[in-house]
Coordinates of C-alpha atoms and ligand atoms in Angstrom, one line a residue:
M361 CA 88.8 -61.6 -93.0
T362 CA 85.2 -62.6 -93.7
S363 CA 83.7 -65.8 -92.4
N364 CA 80.1 -67.0 -92.7
K365 CA 80.7 -70.0 -90.5
S366 CA 78.5 -70.4 -87.4
T367 CA 79.5 -68.4 -84.4
G368 CA 79.7 -71.6 -82.5
A369 CA 78.8 -69.6 -79.5
G370 CA 79.2 -71.6 -76.3
A371 CA 81.0 -74.6 -77.8
A372 CA 84.4 -75.3 -76.2
G373 CA 87.3 -73.9 -78.1
T374 CA 85.2 -71.8 -80.5
E375 CA 85.7 -68.3 -81.8
I376 CA 83.1 -65.6 -81.4
L377 CA 83.0 -63.3 -84.4
N378 CA 81.7 -59.8 -85.1
F379 CA 78.6 -59.5 -87.2
I380 CA 78.7 -56.7 -89.7
G381 CA 76.6 -56.1 -92.8
G382 CA 75.0 -59.6 -92.4
E383 CA 78.3 -61.4 -92.3
Y384 CA 80.5 -62.9 -89.5
R385 CA 83.9 -61.3 -89.5
K386 CA 87.1 -61.6 -87.6
G387 CA 88.2 -58.4 -85.9
G388 CA 91.2 -56.2 -86.4
G389 CA 91.8 -56.0 -82.6
R390 CA 92.9 -58.6 -80.1
L391 CA 91.7 -62.2 -79.8
F392 CA 90.6 -62.2 -76.1
E393 CA 89.6 -65.0 -73.9
N394 CA 86.1 -65.7 -72.6
Y395 CA 85.8 -67.7 -69.4
Y396 CA 83.1 -70.1 -68.1
P397 CA 82.4 -68.7 -64.6
A398 CA 81.5 -72.0 -63.1
T399 CA 85.0 -73.5 -63.7
G400 CA 87.2 -70.5 -64.5
Q401 CA 88.3 -72.1 -67.7
V402 CA 88.5 -70.5 -71.1
H403 CA 85.5 -71.6 -73.3
A404 CA 85.9 -69.3 -76.3
H405 CA 88.0 -66.7 -77.9
V406 CA 86.4 -63.4 -79.0
H407 CA 87.5 -61.2 -81.9
E408 CA 87.8 -57.6 -80.7
A409 CA 86.6 -55.1 -83.3
S410 CA 89.1 -52.4 -84.3
R411 CA 88.1 -48.8 -85.0
E412 CA 88.0 -49.7 -88.7
D413 CA 85.6 -52.6 -87.9
V414 CA 83.3 -50.2 -85.9
D415 CA 83.5 -47.9 -88.9
L416 CA 82.4 -50.7 -91.2
A417 CA 79.5 -51.6 -88.8
V418 CA 78.2 -48.1 -88.5
G419 CA 78.6 -47.6 -92.2
A420 CA 76.6 -50.8 -92.9
A421 CA 73.9 -49.6 -90.4
K422 CA 73.7 -46.2 -92.1
Q423 CA 73.5 -47.8 -95.6
A424 CA 70.7 -50.2 -94.4
L425 CA 68.6 -47.2 -93.5
K426 CA 68.5 -46.2 -97.2
G427 CA 67.9 -49.8 -98.4
P428 CA 64.9 -52.1 -98.2
W429 CA 64.7 -51.7 -94.4
G430 CA 64.1 -47.9 -94.7
R431 CA 61.4 -48.5 -97.4
M432 CA 59.6 -51.3 -95.6
S433 CA 56.1 -50.8 -94.4
V434 CA 55.5 -51.2 -90.6
A435 CA 53.5 -54.4 -91.4
E436 CA 56.5 -56.0 -93.2
R437 CA 58.9 -55.0 -90.4
L438 CA 56.6 -56.6 -87.8
T439 CA 56.4 -59.8 -89.7
I440 CA 60.2 -60.0 -89.7
L441 CA 60.4 -59.1 -85.9
R442 CA 58.0 -62.0 -85.2
K443 CA 60.2 -64.3 -87.2
V444 CA 63.2 -63.2 -85.1
A445 CA 61.2 -64.1 -81.9
D446 CA 60.3 -67.5 -83.5
G447 CA 63.9 -68.0 -84.5
I448 CA 65.1 -67.5 -80.9
Q449 CA 62.5 -70.0 -79.7
A450 CA 63.5 -72.5 -82.4
R451 CA 67.1 -72.4 -81.3
F452 CA 66.3 -72.1 -77.6
D453 CA 68.8 -74.7 -76.5
E454 CA 71.7 -73.1 -78.3
F455 CA 70.9 -69.7 -76.8
L456 CA 70.5 -71.3 -73.4
R457 CA 73.9 -73.0 -73.6
A458 CA 75.6 -69.9 -74.9
E459 CA 74.1 -67.8 -72.1
I460 CA 75.1 -70.3 -69.4
M461 CA 78.6 -70.7 -70.7
D462 CA 79.1 -66.9 -70.7
T463 CA 77.4 -66.1 -67.3
G464 CA 77.4 -69.3 -65.3
K465 CA 73.8 -68.6 -64.4
P466 CA 71.8 -71.7 -63.5
R467 CA 69.6 -73.3 -66.2
S468 CA 66.6 -72.8 -63.8
I469 CA 67.0 -69.0 -64.3
A470 CA 68.2 -68.8 -67.9
S471 CA 65.5 -71.1 -69.2
H472 CA 62.7 -69.3 -67.4
I473 CA 63.8 -65.7 -67.7
D474 CA 66.7 -64.8 -70.0
I475 CA 65.9 -66.8 -73.2
P476 CA 62.1 -66.5 -73.1
R477 CA 62.3 -62.8 -72.5
G478 CA 64.9 -62.5 -75.4
G479 CA 62.2 -63.7 -77.8
A480 CA 59.2 -62.0 -76.0
N481 CA 60.9 -58.6 -76.4
F482 CA 60.5 -58.8 -80.2
N483 CA 56.8 -59.8 -80.0
V484 CA 56.0 -57.1 -77.4
F485 CA 57.5 -54.3 -79.4
A486 CA 56.0 -55.5 -82.6
D487 CA 52.6 -55.2 -80.9
Q488 CA 53.4 -51.8 -79.5
I489 CA 54.5 -50.2 -82.8
A490 CA 51.5 -51.6 -84.6
S491 CA 49.2 -49.6 -82.3
L492 CA 51.3 -46.5 -81.9
S493 CA 49.4 -43.2 -82.3
T494 CA 50.4 -39.5 -82.2
E495 CA 48.5 -36.3 -81.7
A496 CA 46.7 -34.2 -84.3
F497 CA 45.2 -30.7 -84.0
Q498 CA 42.7 -28.8 -86.2
S499 CA 44.1 -25.3 -86.1
A500 CA 42.6 -21.9 -86.9
T501 CA 44.2 -19.6 -89.5
P502 CA 43.7 -15.8 -90.0
D503 CA 42.0 -16.4 -93.4
G504 CA 39.5 -18.8 -91.8
A505 CA 40.6 -21.7 -94.1
G506 CA 42.2 -23.6 -91.2
A507 CA 45.0 -26.1 -91.0
I508 CA 45.7 -29.5 -89.7
N509 CA 48.7 -30.3 -87.6
Y510 CA 49.7 -33.9 -87.1
A511 CA 52.8 -35.5 -85.8
I512 CA 54.5 -38.6 -87.2
R513 CA 57.2 -40.7 -85.7
V514 CA 60.3 -41.3 -87.8
P515 CA 63.3 -43.5 -86.9
R516 CA 66.2 -41.8 -85.3
G517 CA 68.7 -43.5 -87.5
V518 CA 71.8 -45.6 -86.4
I519 CA 71.5 -46.6 -82.7
A520 CA 74.4 -47.7 -80.6
V521 CA 73.4 -50.3 -78.1
I522 CA 75.8 -50.9 -75.2
C523 CA 75.0 -53.7 -72.9
P524 CA 76.1 -55.2 -69.6
W525 CA 76.7 -58.9 -68.7
N526 CA 74.1 -59.7 -66.1
L527 CA 71.1 -60.5 -68.4
P528 CA 72.9 -60.4 -71.7
L529 CA 70.2 -61.5 -74.3
L530 CA 67.3 -60.1 -72.3
L531 CA 68.8 -56.6 -71.9
M532 CA 70.2 -56.4 -75.4
T533 CA 66.9 -57.3 -77.1
W534 CA 65.1 -55.0 -74.7
K535 CA 66.8 -52.2 -76.8
V536 CA 67.3 -53.9 -80.2
A537 CA 63.6 -54.9 -80.6
P538 CA 62.0 -51.5 -80.1
A539 CA 64.8 -49.8 -82.1
M540 CA 64.2 -52.2 -85.0
A541 CA 60.4 -52.0 -84.6
A542 CA 60.6 -48.2 -85.1
G543 CA 62.7 -48.6 -88.2
N544 CA 66.2 -47.9 -86.9
T545 CA 69.3 -49.9 -87.5
V546 CA 71.6 -50.9 -84.7
V547 CA 75.2 -51.6 -83.8
V548 CA 75.4 -53.6 -80.6
K549 CA 78.4 -53.7 -78.3
P550 CA 77.7 -56.6 -75.9
S551 CA 79.7 -56.9 -72.7
E552 CA 83.2 -58.3 -73.2
E553 CA 82.2 -60.9 -70.5
T554 CA 79.1 -62.1 -72.4
P555 CA 79.4 -61.8 -76.2
A556 CA 77.9 -65.1 -77.3
T557 CA 74.2 -64.6 -77.5
A558 CA 74.5 -61.3 -79.3
A559 CA 76.7 -63.0 -81.9
L560 CA 74.3 -66.0 -82.2
L561 CA 71.4 -63.6 -82.8
G562 CA 73.0 -62.6 -86.1
E563 CA 72.2 -66.0 -87.5
V564 CA 68.6 -65.7 -86.4
M565 CA 68.4 -62.2 -88.0
N566 CA 69.7 -63.6 -91.3
A567 CA 67.3 -66.5 -91.2
A568 CA 64.4 -64.2 -90.4
G569 CA 65.1 -62.1 -93.5
V570 CA 66.4 -59.0 -91.7
P571 CA 68.3 -57.0 -94.4
A572 CA 72.1 -56.9 -94.1
G573 CA 73.3 -54.0 -92.0
V574 CA 70.2 -53.6 -89.8
Y575 CA 71.6 -55.6 -86.9
N576 CA 75.4 -55.5 -86.3
V577 CA 77.5 -56.7 -83.5
V578 CA 81.0 -55.4 -82.6
H579 CA 82.9 -57.1 -79.7
G580 CA 85.4 -55.6 -77.3
F581 CA 85.9 -53.5 -74.2
G582 CA 84.9 -49.9 -73.2
A583 CA 87.7 -47.3 -73.1
D584 CA 90.0 -47.3 -76.1
S585 CA 88.1 -50.3 -77.6
A586 CA 84.9 -51.0 -79.4
G587 CA 82.7 -49.3 -76.8
E588 CA 84.4 -46.0 -77.1
F589 CA 84.9 -46.3 -80.9
L590 CA 81.2 -46.8 -81.2
T591 CA 79.9 -44.1 -78.8
S592 CA 82.2 -41.5 -80.3
H593 CA 81.3 -42.3 -83.9
P594 CA 79.9 -39.3 -85.6
D595 CA 77.4 -41.3 -87.7
V596 CA 75.7 -42.8 -84.6
D597 CA 72.4 -40.9 -84.1
G598 CA 71.5 -42.1 -80.6
I599 CA 73.1 -44.2 -77.8
T600 CA 71.2 -46.5 -75.5
F601 CA 73.2 -47.9 -72.6
T602 CA 72.7 -50.2 -69.6
G603 CA 75.5 -50.6 -67.1
E604 CA 77.3 -48.8 -64.3
T605 CA 76.6 -45.2 -63.4
S606 CA 80.3 -44.2 -63.9
T607 CA 80.2 -45.7 -67.5
G608 CA 77.0 -43.9 -68.1
E609 CA 78.7 -40.6 -67.3
A610 CA 81.5 -41.4 -69.8
I611 CA 78.9 -42.3 -72.4
M612 CA 77.1 -39.0 -71.8
R613 CA 80.3 -37.1 -72.4
A614 CA 80.9 -39.0 -75.6
A615 CA 77.3 -38.3 -76.7
S616 CA 77.6 -34.6 -76.1
N617 CA 79.9 -34.5 -79.1
G618 CA 77.4 -34.0 -81.9
V619 CA 74.5 -33.5 -79.4
R620 CA 73.3 -37.2 -79.7
P621 CA 70.5 -38.3 -77.3
V622 CA 71.1 -40.9 -74.7
S623 CA 69.0 -43.4 -72.8
L624 CA 70.7 -44.6 -69.7
E625 CA 69.7 -47.5 -67.4
L626 CA 72.3 -47.4 -64.6
G627 CA 73.1 -48.8 -61.2
G628 CA 71.0 -49.0 -58.1
K629 CA 71.1 -49.5 -54.3
N630 CA 67.5 -50.5 -53.9
A631 CA 65.6 -50.6 -50.7
G632 CA 63.2 -53.4 -49.6
I633 CA 60.8 -52.1 -46.9
I634 CA 58.9 -54.6 -44.8
F635 CA 56.2 -53.4 -42.4
N636 CA 55.0 -55.3 -39.3
D637 CA 51.7 -56.0 -41.1
A638 CA 53.2 -57.7 -44.1
D639 CA 52.3 -61.2 -45.1
L640 CA 55.5 -62.5 -43.7
A641 CA 55.8 -65.7 -45.7
K642 CA 55.3 -63.8 -49.0
A643 CA 57.6 -61.0 -47.9
I644 CA 60.4 -63.5 -47.0
E645 CA 60.0 -65.4 -50.3
G646 CA 59.9 -62.2 -52.4
T647 CA 62.7 -60.4 -50.5
G648 CA 64.9 -63.5 -50.7
R649 CA 64.5 -63.5 -54.5
S650 CA 65.2 -59.8 -54.6
C651 CA 68.5 -60.3 -52.8
F652 CA 69.7 -63.5 -54.3
A653 CA 68.2 -64.1 -57.7
N654 CA 70.9 -64.4 -60.4
T655 CA 73.5 -64.3 -57.6
G656 CA 72.4 -60.8 -56.8
Q657 CA 73.5 -59.5 -60.2
V658 CA 70.3 -57.7 -61.0
C659 CA 70.1 -53.9 -61.2
L660 CA 66.7 -54.2 -59.4
A661 CA 68.0 -56.3 -56.6
T662 CA 67.5 -55.1 -53.0
E663 CA 70.7 -54.7 -51.1
R664 CA 69.3 -52.5 -48.4
L665 CA 66.5 -54.0 -46.3
Y666 CA 64.4 -52.0 -43.8
V667 CA 62.3 -54.1 -41.4
Q668 CA 59.9 -52.7 -38.9
R669 CA 60.8 -53.4 -35.2
G670 CA 58.0 -55.7 -34.4
I671 CA 59.0 -58.4 -36.9
F672 CA 62.8 -57.7 -37.1
E673 CA 64.1 -60.8 -35.3
E674 CA 61.7 -63.2 -36.9
F675 CA 62.3 -61.7 -40.4
C676 CA 66.1 -61.9 -40.0
A677 CA 65.9 -65.5 -38.9
K678 CA 63.6 -66.6 -41.7
L679 CA 65.4 -64.7 -44.4
T680 CA 68.7 -66.3 -43.2
A681 CA 67.0 -69.7 -43.5
Q682 CA 66.1 -68.8 -47.1
A683 CA 69.6 -67.7 -47.9
K684 CA 71.0 -71.0 -46.7
S685 CA 68.6 -73.0 -48.8
Y686 CA 70.2 -72.1 -52.2
R687 CA 71.9 -75.0 -54.0
F688 CA 75.2 -74.5 -55.7
G689 CA 76.6 -76.8 -58.4
D690 CA 76.7 -77.4 -62.1
P691 CA 74.7 -74.6 -63.8
F692 CA 73.3 -77.1 -66.3
N693 CA 71.8 -79.2 -63.5
P694 CA 68.1 -78.0 -63.3
E695 CA 68.2 -78.5 -59.5
V696 CA 70.9 -75.9 -59.0
T697 CA 69.5 -72.5 -57.8
M698 CA 72.6 -70.3 -57.4
G699 CA 75.4 -69.9 -59.9
P700 CA 78.8 -68.2 -59.7
L701 CA 79.4 -64.5 -60.2
V702 CA 80.3 -63.5 -63.7
S703 CA 84.0 -63.1 -63.4
D704 CA 87.0 -63.4 -61.1
I705 CA 87.3 -59.6 -61.1
H706 CA 83.7 -59.2 -60.0
R707 CA 84.2 -61.9 -57.3
Q708 CA 87.2 -60.0 -55.9
K709 CA 85.1 -56.9 -55.8
V710 CA 82.2 -58.6 -54.0
L711 CA 84.5 -60.4 -51.6
G712 CA 86.2 -57.0 -50.9
F713 CA 82.8 -55.8 -49.6
Y714 CA 82.4 -59.0 -47.5
E715 CA 85.8 -58.3 -45.9
K716 CA 84.9 -54.6 -45.4
A717 CA 81.7 -55.6 -43.6
K718 CA 83.7 -57.8 -41.3
A719 CA 86.2 -55.1 -40.6
E720 CA 83.5 -52.6 -39.8
G721 CA 82.0 -55.0 -37.2
A722 CA 78.8 -56.0 -39.0
T723 CA 76.8 -58.8 -37.4
I724 CA 77.0 -61.6 -40.1
L725 CA 73.7 -63.5 -40.1
C726 CA 75.0 -65.9 -42.8
G727 CA 77.6 -66.3 -45.5
G728 CA 80.5 -63.8 -45.8
G729 CA 82.8 -66.1 -47.7
T730 CA 83.1 -68.6 -50.5
P731 CA 81.3 -72.0 -50.6
D732 CA 82.8 -75.4 -51.4
V733 CA 81.3 -76.5 -54.6
A734 CA 82.4 -80.0 -55.5
G735 CA 83.7 -80.3 -59.0
F736 CA 83.7 -76.5 -59.5
E737 CA 86.5 -75.5 -57.1
N738 CA 87.8 -72.8 -59.5
G739 CA 84.4 -71.3 -60.2
Y740 CA 83.6 -67.7 -59.1
F741 CA 81.1 -68.7 -56.3
V742 CA 80.4 -66.6 -53.2
E743 CA 78.0 -67.3 -50.4
P744 CA 74.7 -65.5 -50.0
T745 CA 75.3 -63.1 -47.2
L746 CA 73.2 -61.0 -44.8
W747 CA 74.4 -58.4 -42.4
T748 CA 72.9 -56.2 -39.7
G749 CA 74.3 -53.6 -37.4
L750 CA 76.1 -51.2 -39.7
P751 CA 75.5 -47.4 -39.8
Q752 CA 73.7 -45.9 -42.9
T753 CA 77.0 -44.2 -43.8
S754 CA 78.8 -47.6 -44.3
E755 CA 79.8 -48.4 -47.9
I756 CA 78.0 -51.7 -47.4
V757 CA 74.8 -49.7 -47.1
T758 CA 75.6 -46.9 -49.7
N759 CA 77.4 -48.6 -52.6
E760 CA 76.1 -51.0 -55.2
I761 CA 77.8 -54.4 -54.5
F762 CA 76.0 -56.4 -57.2
G763 CA 76.4 -59.7 -55.3
P764 CA 74.0 -62.0 -53.4
C765 CA 73.9 -59.9 -50.2
A766 CA 72.0 -57.3 -48.2
H767 CA 72.2 -55.3 -45.1
I768 CA 69.1 -55.3 -42.8
S769 CA 68.3 -52.2 -40.7
V770 CA 65.5 -51.8 -38.2
F771 CA 62.9 -48.9 -38.4
D772 CA 60.0 -47.7 -36.3
D773 CA 57.6 -45.7 -38.5
E774 CA 56.7 -44.7 -42.0
E775 CA 58.2 -41.3 -42.1
E776 CA 61.5 -42.6 -40.8
V777 CA 61.7 -45.4 -43.4
V778 CA 60.8 -43.2 -46.3
G779 CA 63.7 -40.9 -45.3
L780 CA 66.1 -43.9 -45.0
A781 CA 65.0 -45.4 -48.4
N782 CA 65.4 -42.0 -50.1
N783 CA 68.8 -41.4 -48.5
S784 CA 70.7 -42.7 -51.6
P785 CA 72.2 -41.1 -54.7
Y786 CA 70.4 -43.9 -56.7
G787 CA 66.7 -44.2 -57.5
L788 CA 66.0 -47.3 -59.5
A789 CA 63.5 -49.5 -57.7
T790 CA 61.9 -50.4 -54.3
A791 CA 59.8 -53.2 -53.0
V792 CA 57.3 -52.4 -50.2
W793 CA 55.6 -55.2 -48.2
T794 CA 52.5 -54.3 -46.3
E795 CA 48.9 -55.5 -46.1
N796 CA 47.6 -52.0 -45.4
L797 CA 46.4 -50.6 -48.8
S798 CA 46.6 -46.9 -47.8
R799 CA 50.1 -47.3 -46.5
A800 CA 51.1 -49.2 -49.7
H801 CA 50.0 -46.3 -51.8
R802 CA 51.4 -43.6 -49.5
V803 CA 54.9 -45.2 -49.2
A804 CA 55.2 -46.4 -52.8
S805 CA 54.5 -42.9 -54.1
Q806 CA 57.0 -41.2 -51.8
I807 CA 60.1 -43.3 -52.6
D808 CA 62.1 -41.5 -55.3
V809 CA 62.5 -44.3 -57.8
G810 CA 61.5 -45.3 -61.3
I811 CA 59.8 -48.6 -60.2
A812 CA 58.0 -49.3 -56.9
W813 CA 56.7 -52.8 -56.3
V814 CA 54.1 -53.5 -53.6
N815 CA 54.0 -57.1 -52.3
S816 CA 56.1 -58.3 -55.2
W817 CA 59.4 -57.9 -56.9
F818 CA 60.4 -58.2 -60.6
L819 CA 56.8 -58.5 -61.6
R820 CA 57.1 -57.0 -65.1
D821 CA 54.6 -55.9 -67.7
L822 CA 56.7 -54.9 -70.6
R823 CA 54.3 -52.1 -71.6
T824 CA 55.1 -50.1 -68.5
P825 CA 57.8 -47.4 -68.1
F826 CA 61.1 -48.8 -66.9
G827 CA 64.1 -46.7 -65.8
G828 CA 65.5 -44.9 -62.9
S829 CA 65.7 -41.4 -61.3
K830 CA 68.8 -39.7 -59.8
K831 CA 72.0 -41.6 -60.6
S832 CA 70.1 -44.6 -61.8
G833 CA 69.4 -43.3 -65.2
I834 CA 67.9 -41.0 -67.8
G835 CA 64.7 -41.8 -69.7
R836 CA 62.2 -44.6 -69.6
E837 CA 62.1 -47.6 -71.9
G838 CA 59.2 -50.1 -72.2
G839 CA 56.0 -50.1 -74.1
N840 CA 55.4 -46.8 -76.0
H841 CA 58.0 -45.1 -73.8
S842 CA 60.7 -46.8 -75.8
F843 CA 59.6 -45.0 -78.9
E844 CA 60.2 -41.7 -77.3
F845 CA 63.8 -42.5 -77.5
Y846 CA 63.9 -44.7 -80.7
T847 CA 62.0 -42.2 -82.8
E848 CA 61.9 -38.5 -83.6
L849 CA 58.6 -36.7 -83.6
R850 CA 58.0 -34.7 -86.8
N851 CA 55.1 -32.3 -86.9
I852 CA 53.4 -31.8 -90.3
C853 CA 51.2 -28.7 -90.7
I854 CA 48.8 -28.6 -93.7
K855 CA 47.1 -25.4 -94.6
L856 CA 43.6 -26.3 -95.9
Ligands
NAD273 P1 79.7 -51.6 -67.2 O1 79.3 -50.2 -67.1 O2 81.0 -52.0 -66.6 O3 79.7 -52.1 -68.7 C1 78.6 -52.1 -69.5 C2 79.0 -52.0 -71.0 O4 79.6 -50.7 -71.2 C3 80.0 -53.0 -71.4 O5 79.6 -53.5 -72.7 C4 81.3 -52.3 -71.4 O6 82.2 -52.9 -72.3 C5 80.8 -50.9 -71.9 N1 81.7 -49.8 -71.6 C6 82.5 -49.7 -70.5 N2 83.2 -48.5 -70.6 C7 82.8 -47.9 -71.7 C8 83.1 -46.6 -72.4 N3 84.0 -45.8 -71.8 N4 82.5 -46.3 -73.5 C9 81.6 -47.2 -74.1 N5 81.3 -48.4 -73.5 C10 81.9 -48.7 -72.4 O7 78.5 -52.4 -66.5 P2 78.5 -54.0 -66.2 O8 79.5 -54.3 -65.1 O9 78.6 -54.8 -67.4 O10 77.0 -54.2 -65.6 C11 76.7 -54.1 -64.3 C12 76.1 -52.7 -64.0 O11 75.0 -52.5 -64.9 C13 75.6 -52.5 -62.6 O12 75.9 -51.2 -62.2 C14 74.0 -52.6 -62.8 O13 73.3 -52.0 -61.8 C15 73.9 -52.0 -64.1 N6 72.6 -52.4 -64.7 C16 71.5 -51.6 -64.8 C17 70.3 -52.0 -65.3 C18 69.2 -51.0 -65.4 O14 68.2 -51.4 -66.1 N7 69.2 -49.9 -64.7 C19 70.2 -53.3 -65.8 C20 71.3 -54.2 -65.7 C21 72.5 -53.7 -65.1

């Protein structure tokens, strides 16, 4: 059952294996197919982990806490983390190919965002943990001798990391890097759609000298598969999850067994707000990216746009022109700017919303169907789509679609648009476009979200708190905030 051969992630006809205790292993579950979204063809077979495999992985992670990893100084751990970052960089092209084959995303995105951030996450959290501090108090005692109280941060233990498919390496390492920096061990369950880069990272971990069992990967699905086996495992000490809100609810239920903490980064239905006084060229460019980047498959994407009446017509016309400027084609071609959706199922879901918008009588500014992509006729492509004219109660305006699309509504004043933007069960992100500084502060602070951008979108400083309010999540990750989840605070009181 054990194999140390390369994962071969991304190469046609290869098998993607679990990574447990520092070794690649077949799984006791099914062998399932992995599709290249640009062609709809099978490009790899994935070994699903059985309950026993998940047991092995959690056992290896628990054991590793007691081994060299648990005894390592922070400085030694950081040296290893930096080697992991270097290892990703050294094998950049392999990671790039694996990510493109799994997601179909264009090289222009994966080579600028996904893979560089995959490495950067390890360096950023190495920096953060090196300068982490806690509080201390000099305390009075009845006998006058006094006491000192100080807190230390200790690793939480075995962390289950459950990831989505939209930014596979980036979002997985966003959790794995701080977890490891803080001295935890991890068992990762990547999305069944995008298992390749998580598997490939095992080779990098071994080469960087990460002790066996610190980083483990189990493949499979959610319910009644590796996801559920992992989140319900009694030896998992904390669960960090990024994905859909309904899955987050299931994971919270699983975590309640044994009172395990959760960190949840969930869905969104983010509002973009564009005032009459915005710098229109910048607002169009930024809003276009916020709607269409990664084929709209970004949790931070804006799918609800609110544009002030004075610029409504011009804004709609110019954003439509930007939507039409995307170029489909071979994801490996650096000129291509829009890839397919991740799967046929997801394409059916997005096209279902396109049909619903039509049936509800939306004005379709552009798109609404599937494009002809020569040579990629069976790929999961959809057109970038913009609508106007639907009521705020329409599912197009209320539900997360997760495709390259947005509905544009008109508004008249600040108070009205704050109300419209906040009229959502989600609270992940917003982007406000205005040249009026006071208005920018006022509006950004009133939108009930975890992240408000002004005159920008997806401008990320990895030290800042990242997460959502309402149904968009629990907790904040990023910078030192990550260590609030990946460590326990222990107070030590010394009587002098
Ligand atoms: P998903 O919830 O369907 O799946 C995410 C992961 O959970 C997968 O690995 C899946 O196998 C696993 N899973 C499913 N059911 C499970 C269960 N019962 N127990 C344990 N694991 C289970 O999400 P997705 O479709 O992969 O990703 C898209 C969603 O992710 C969107 O809603 C998007 O907004 C959200 N997202 C949020 C953020 C954020 O930071 N807030 C970032 C990216 C994506």
